Amino acid sequence: MTELTPTGRVILGMIALGKQTGYDIKQLSDLAIRHFWAVSYGQLYPELKRLEEQGLIVGRHEPSGGRARQVYDLTEAGRAALRDWMVSPEPPLWEVRCETLLKTFFSDVLAPEELAAQLASFRSVMERKMEQLNAIGQPQHAGPALSLQFGKGMTEWIIDWCRDREQQLGTAREVSTDA
Amino acid sequence: MTELTPTGRVILGMIALGKQTGYDIKQLSDLAIRHFWAVSYGQLYPELKRLEEQGLIVGRHEPSGGRARQVYDLTEAGRAALRDWMVSPEPPLWEVRCETLLKTFFSDVLAPEELAAQLASFRSVMERKMEQLNAIGQPQHAGPALSLQFGKGMTEWIIDWCRDREQQLGTAREVSTDA
DNA sequence: AGGTGCATGTAACAGGTTACATGATTAA
DNA sequence: TTAATCATGTAACCTGTTACATGCACCT
């Protein structure tokens, strides 16, 4: 069984969706999946070569004009490896790194309005993310549409949570100044 | 200004909360913050030494019985560095890596029940996480309580989302078999 | 002529995980 | 006596980011 790296999986999936060059894959990744999976050129291009060595993809040189351009397709082995991963029963990876939650955890050394400011800063990051998600428009395929819907839903949930906490922190402040 | 690594920040925060040894910090990290921030020994111990070299913490050797034990405290510089980070207006880091969303994005090559199975597998990961969060009990401090509340809320939101999608996929299946 | 987009690539670095090694203490 | 817990540490590895370098094509 061929071992597939995380980035390798993304590449196979993207090629299956019809993205044929490293550049194309990067474009779509940044637009549509970076909310839950980041891809960088530093991983992408070396990984394309590795996948070709493993026989999971085949590339052909197909310049567009005088511009160098490498076009990839899945091999049968590649298609099989993608499918194996897609239906694998292994517990899926789920990782979150949230600096604001870390600060929240340690926030007993902060004044209420300082914590509120941190939550507001986080909220504005999420609001910008929401704008980007809204700018995408309805995807043609069901899979991308579903994952976009998840992204919007979760982002909204987080925005609401922050707003609620900020308000509570503000109210608590007022009450304690009144007293 | 002293540059603080991500793990360095966690350490300073944890020492401020009264955790004095590498082991203690790791215990509390695994219990309470691993849902949004992971810490490993391989980072922890080298980082403790680096922080001491930088003068942000001071350690003293304080064996418990014949058992080697290094106890750390914040210095004034360390307390200042922690505070600087805590109130920093920089846009905070927010990163998610979700394998199931990746599969969802590529799911047009799957049958509906195969995608549903993937979502169910993800849901069971989140349900186990929820059990762990429920096992924690009400924290004494406000910060930890807040971050726990976030963790529970977001986990529940995800569980609900998965259940809804699974049901829709099941229903769609029935309808299409009926037709 | 110059800026944006298409297109590929790498070197240096940062950050983190896994697996292993070691050994004392404490409770069953 | 033996298993769990306390306690520290590192080497090898993996994965990924950042910053840079290169150059053509197309539009204005």
PDB file of C-alpha atoms in Angstrom, chain B residues 5-162:
ATOM      1  CA  THR B   5       7.714  30.985  20.570  1.00  0.00           C
ATOM      2  CA  PRO B   6       4.179  29.566  20.683  1.00  0.00           C
ATOM      3  CA  THR B   7       5.180  26.898  23.168  1.00  0.00           C
ATOM      4  CA  GLY B   8       7.046  29.513  25.180  1.00  0.00           C
ATOM      5  CA  ARG B   9       3.798  31.407  25.606  1.00  0.00           C
ATOM      6  CA  VAL B  10       1.965  28.367  26.867  1.00  0.00           C
ATOM      7  CA  ILE B  11       4.714  27.735  29.376  1.00  0.00           C
ATOM      8  CA  LEU B  12       4.653  31.274  30.725  1.00  0.00           C
ATOM      9  CA  GLY B  13       0.873  31.154  31.005  1.00  0.00           C
ATOM     10  CA  MET B  14       0.930  27.826  32.757  1.00  0.00           C
ATOM     11  CA  ILE B  15       3.578  28.938  35.242  1.00  0.00           C
ATOM     12  CA  ALA B  16       1.508  32.053  35.915  1.00  0.00           C
ATOM     13  CA  LEU B  17      -1.373  29.696  36.745  1.00  0.00           C
ATOM     14  CA  GLY B  18       0.848  27.995  39.315  1.00  0.00           C
ATOM     15  CA  LYS B  19       2.135  25.004  37.370  1.00  0.00           C
ATOM     16  CA  GLN B  20       5.787  24.756  38.252  1.00  0.00           C
ATOM     17  CA  THR B  21       7.263  21.698  36.547  1.00  0.00           C
ATOM     18  CA  GLY B  22       7.402  20.468  32.966  1.00  0.00           C
ATOM     19  CA  TYR B  23       5.382  17.472  34.002  1.00  0.00           C
ATOM     20  CA  ASP B  24       2.670  19.610  35.642  1.00  0.00           C
ATOM     21  CA  ILE B  25       2.433  21.841  32.592  1.00  0.00           C
ATOM     22  CA  LYS B  26       2.053  18.828  30.327  1.00  0.00           C
ATOM     23  CA  GLN B  27      -0.645  17.330  32.583  1.00  0.00           C
ATOM     24  CA  LEU B  28      -2.778  20.452  32.608  1.00  0.00           C
ATOM     25  CA  SER B  29      -2.197  21.040  28.897  1.00  0.00           C
ATOM     26  CA  ASP B  30      -3.421  17.571  28.012  1.00  0.00           C
ATOM     27  CA  LEU B  31      -6.426  17.923  30.260  1.00  0.00           C
ATOM     28  CA  ALA B  32      -7.570  21.415  29.530  1.00  0.00           C
ATOM     29  CA  ILE B  33      -6.148  23.016  26.402  1.00  0.00           C
ATOM     30  CA  ARG B  34      -5.357  20.215  24.013  1.00  0.00           C
ATOM     31  CA  HIS B  35      -8.722  20.795  22.304  1.00  0.00           C
ATOM     32  CA  PHE B  36      -7.368  23.997  20.857  1.00  0.00           C
ATOM     33  CA  TRP B  37      -3.624  23.751  21.513  1.00  0.00           C
ATOM     34  CA  ALA B  38      -1.364  20.696  21.671  1.00  0.00           C
ATOM     35  CA  VAL B  39       1.859  20.529  23.686  1.00  0.00           C
ATOM     36  CA  SER B  40       4.446  17.753  23.455  1.00  0.00           C
ATOM     37  CA  TYR B  41       7.390  16.895  25.675  1.00  0.00           C
ATOM     38  CA  GLY B  42       9.719  17.239  22.731  1.00  0.00           C
ATOM     39  CA  GLN B  43       8.928  20.951  22.633  1.00  0.00           C
ATOM     40  CA  LEU B  44       8.311  21.503  26.308  1.00  0.00           C
ATOM     41  CA  TYR B  45      11.596  20.590  27.964  1.00  0.00           C
ATOM     42  CA  PRO B  46      13.942  22.253  25.454  1.00  0.00           C
ATOM     43  CA  GLU B  47      11.741  25.342  25.590  1.00  0.00           C
ATOM     44  CA  LEU B  48      11.927  25.514  29.392  1.00  0.00           C
ATOM     45  CA  LYS B  49      15.711  25.689  29.081  1.00  0.00           C
ATOM     46  CA  ARG B  50      15.534  28.364  26.401  1.00  0.00           C
ATOM     47  CA  LEU B  51      13.181  30.483  28.493  1.00  0.00           C
ATOM     48  CA  GLU B  52      15.551  30.233  31.421  1.00  0.00           C
ATOM     49  CA  GLU B  53      18.489  31.289  29.219  1.00  0.00           C
ATOM     50  CA  GLN B  54      16.397  34.265  28.107  1.00  0.00           C
ATOM     51  CA  GLY B  55      15.793  35.163  31.732  1.00  0.00           C
ATOM     52  CA  LEU B  56      12.018  34.836  31.524  1.00  0.00           C
ATOM     53  CA  ILE B  57      11.832  32.048  34.085  1.00  0.00           C
ATOM     54  CA  VAL B  58      14.104  30.804  36.866  1.00  0.00           C
ATOM     55  CA  GLY B  59      14.403  27.186  37.819  1.00  0.00           C
ATOM     56  CA  ARG B  60      15.601  25.582  40.987  1.00  0.00           C
ATOM     57  CA  HIS B  61      16.308  21.960  41.597  1.00  0.00           C
ATOM     58  CA  GLU B  62      13.813  20.712  44.149  1.00  0.00           C
ATOM     59  CA  PRO B  63      13.681  16.920  44.281  1.00  0.00           C
ATOM     60  CA  SER B  64      10.563  15.297  45.677  1.00  0.00           C
ATOM     61  CA  GLY B  65      12.073  12.459  47.622  1.00  0.00           C
ATOM     62  CA  GLY B  66      14.897  11.034  45.539  1.00  0.00           C
ATOM     63  CA  ARG B  67      13.051  11.977  42.344  1.00  0.00           C
ATOM     64  CA  ALA B  68      14.668  14.654  40.201  1.00  0.00           C
ATOM     65  CA  ARG B  69      12.409  17.681  39.891  1.00  0.00           C
ATOM     66  CA  GLN B  70      12.948  21.112  38.414  1.00  0.00           C
ATOM     67  CA  VAL B  71      10.657  23.860  39.687  1.00  0.00           C
ATOM     68  CA  TYR B  72      10.206  27.076  37.714  1.00  0.00           C
ATOM     69  CA  ASP B  73       8.946  30.559  38.503  1.00  0.00           C
ATOM     70  CA  LEU B  74       8.366  33.610  36.365  1.00  0.00           C
ATOM     71  CA  THR B  75      10.847  36.452  36.556  1.00  0.00           C
ATOM     72  CA  GLU B  76       9.715  40.055  36.248  1.00  0.00           C
ATOM     73  CA  ALA B  77      10.802  39.951  32.598  1.00  0.00           C
ATOM     74  CA  GLY B  78       8.788  36.769  32.130  1.00  0.00           C
ATOM     75  CA  ARG B  79       5.694  38.291  33.660  1.00  0.00           C
ATOM     76  CA  ALA B  80       6.113  41.304  31.366  1.00  0.00           C
ATOM     77  CA  ALA B  81       6.594  39.122  28.282  1.00  0.00           C
ATOM     78  CA  LEU B  82       3.459  37.159  29.134  1.00  0.00           C
ATOM     79  CA  ARG B  83       1.462  40.325  29.577  1.00  0.00           C
ATOM     80  CA  ASP B  84       2.783  41.804  26.325  1.00  0.00           C
ATOM     81  CA  TRP B  85       1.561  38.778  24.470  1.00  0.00           C
ATOM     82  CA  MET B  86      -1.766  38.614  26.294  1.00  0.00           C
ATOM     83  CA  VAL B  87      -2.710  42.177  25.366  1.00  0.00           C
ATOM     84  CA  SER B  88      -1.065  42.237  21.934  1.00  0.00           C
ATOM     85  CA  PRO B  89      -3.365  43.703  19.267  1.00  0.00           C
ATOM     86  CA  GLU B  90      -1.933  41.469  16.523  1.00  0.00           C
ATOM     87  CA  PRO B  91      -4.552  39.412  14.648  1.00  0.00           C
ATOM     88  CA  PRO B  92      -4.547  36.123  16.542  1.00  0.00           C
ATOM     89  CA  LEU B  93      -3.641  32.802  14.997  1.00  0.00           C
ATOM     90  CA  TRP B  94      -6.571  30.597  14.007  1.00  0.00           C
ATOM     91  CA  GLU B  95      -5.866  27.326  12.247  1.00  0.00           C
ATOM     92  CA  VAL B  96      -8.020  24.332  11.528  1.00  0.00           C
ATOM     93  CA  ARG B  97      -6.977  21.079   9.895  1.00  0.00           C
ATOM     94  CA  CYS B  98      -9.952  18.872   9.271  1.00  0.00           C
ATOM     95  CA  GLU B  99      -9.454  15.751   7.226  1.00  0.00           C
ATOM     96  CA  THR B 100     -13.176  15.094   6.977  1.00  0.00           C
ATOM     97  CA  LEU B 101     -13.878  18.488   5.439  1.00  0.00           C
ATOM     98  CA  LEU B 102     -11.176  17.735   2.918  1.00  0.00           C
ATOM     99  CA  LYS B 103     -12.902  14.479   2.070  1.00  0.00           C
ATOM    100  CA  THR B 104     -16.220  16.283   1.957  1.00  0.00           C
ATOM    101  CA  PHE B 105     -14.780  18.738  -0.524  1.00  0.00           C
ATOM    102  CA  PHE B 106     -13.653  15.893  -2.771  1.00  0.00           C
ATOM    103  CA  SER B 107     -16.743  13.790  -2.097  1.00  0.00           C
ATOM    104  CA  ASP B 108     -18.222  13.897  -5.589  1.00  0.00           C
ATOM    105  CA  VAL B 109     -16.395  10.625  -6.248  1.00  0.00           C
ATOM    106  CA  LEU B 110     -18.181   8.956  -3.305  1.00  0.00           C
ATOM    107  CA  ALA B 111     -21.593   7.374  -2.963  1.00  0.00           C
ATOM    108  CA  PRO B 112     -23.885   9.237  -0.506  1.00  0.00           C
ATOM    109  CA  GLU B 113     -23.629   6.493   2.097  1.00  0.00           C
ATOM    110  CA  GLU B 114     -19.838   6.537   1.859  1.00  0.00           C
ATOM    111  CA  LEU B 115     -19.783  10.233   2.648  1.00  0.00           C
ATOM    112  CA  ALA B 116     -22.292   9.674   5.447  1.00  0.00           C
ATOM    113  CA  ALA B 117     -19.974   7.036   6.909  1.00  0.00           C
ATOM    114  CA  GLN B 118     -17.079   9.518   6.866  1.00  0.00           C
ATOM    115  CA  LEU B 119     -19.199  12.130   8.610  1.00  0.00           C
ATOM    116  CA  ALA B 120     -20.299   9.559  11.187  1.00  0.00           C
ATOM    117  CA  SER B 121     -16.679   8.654  11.823  1.00  0.00           C
ATOM    118  CA  PHE B 122     -15.843  12.311  12.346  1.00  0.00           C
ATOM    119  CA  ARG B 123     -18.864  12.706  14.587  1.00  0.00           C
ATOM    120  CA  SER B 124     -17.736   9.858  16.776  1.00  0.00           C
ATOM    121  CA  VAL B 125     -14.337  11.524  17.176  1.00  0.00           C
ATOM    122  CA  MET B 126     -16.126  14.676  18.281  1.00  0.00           C
ATOM    123  CA  GLU B 127     -18.440  12.744  20.585  1.00  0.00           C
ATOM    124  CA  ARG B 128     -15.474  11.207  22.340  1.00  0.00           C
ATOM    125  CA  LYS B 129     -14.003  14.678  22.663  1.00  0.00           C
ATOM    126  CA  MET B 130     -17.273  15.865  24.167  1.00  0.00           C
ATOM    127  CA  GLU B 131     -17.139  13.106  26.759  1.00  0.00           C
ATOM    128  CA  GLN B 132     -13.643  14.195  27.742  1.00  0.00           C
ATOM    129  CA  LEU B 133     -14.789  17.794  28.036  1.00  0.00           C
ATOM    130  CA  ASN B 134     -17.769  16.766  30.153  1.00  0.00           C
ATOM    131  CA  ALA B 135     -15.479  14.778  32.426  1.00  0.00           C
ATOM    132  CA  ILE B 136     -13.536  17.909  33.363  1.00  0.00           C
ATOM    133  CA  GLY B 137     -16.068  19.451  35.730  1.00  0.00           C
ATOM    134  CA  GLN B 138     -16.545  23.125  36.496  1.00  0.00           C
ATOM    135  CA  PRO B 139     -13.141  24.889  36.637  1.00  0.00           C
ATOM    136  CA  GLN B 140     -12.465  27.185  39.582  1.00  0.00           C
ATOM    137  CA  HIS B 141     -11.166  30.031  37.448  1.00  0.00           C
ATOM    138  CA  ALA B 142     -13.093  32.155  34.959  1.00  0.00           C
ATOM    139  CA  GLY B 143     -10.604  31.835  32.077  1.00  0.00           C
ATOM    140  CA  PRO B 144     -10.488  28.039  32.007  1.00  0.00           C
ATOM    141  CA  ALA B 145     -14.275  27.943  32.451  1.00  0.00           C
ATOM    142  CA  LEU B 146     -14.775  30.198  29.439  1.00  0.00           C
ATOM    143  CA  SER B 147     -12.460  28.249  27.169  1.00  0.00           C
ATOM    144  CA  LEU B 148     -14.127  25.010  28.265  1.00  0.00           C
ATOM    145  CA  GLN B 149     -17.501  26.498  27.423  1.00  0.00           C
ATOM    146  CA  PHE B 150     -16.233  27.403  23.965  1.00  0.00           C
ATOM    147  CA  GLY B 151     -14.893  23.901  23.459  1.00  0.00           C
ATOM    148  CA  LYS B 152     -18.174  22.279  24.429  1.00  0.00           C
ATOM    149  CA  GLY B 153     -20.225  24.659  22.329  1.00  0.00           C
ATOM    150  CA  MET B 154     -18.171  24.251  19.190  1.00  0.00           C
ATOM    151  CA  THR B 155     -17.942  20.491  19.569  1.00  0.00           C
ATOM    152  CA  GLU B 156     -21.697  20.285  19.954  1.00  0.00           C
ATOM    153  CA  TRP B 157     -22.245  22.488  16.925  1.00  0.00           C
ATOM    154  CA  ILE B 158     -20.076  20.156  14.855  1.00  0.00           C
ATOM    155  CA  ILE B 159     -21.816  17.023  16.142  1.00  0.00           C
ATOM    156  CA  ASP B 160     -25.184  18.506  15.237  1.00  0.00           C
ATOM    157  CA  TRP B 161     -23.970  19.555  11.804  1.00  0.00           C
ATOM    158  CA  CYS B 162     -22.700  16.071  11.050  1.00  0.00           C
TER     159      CYS B 162
END
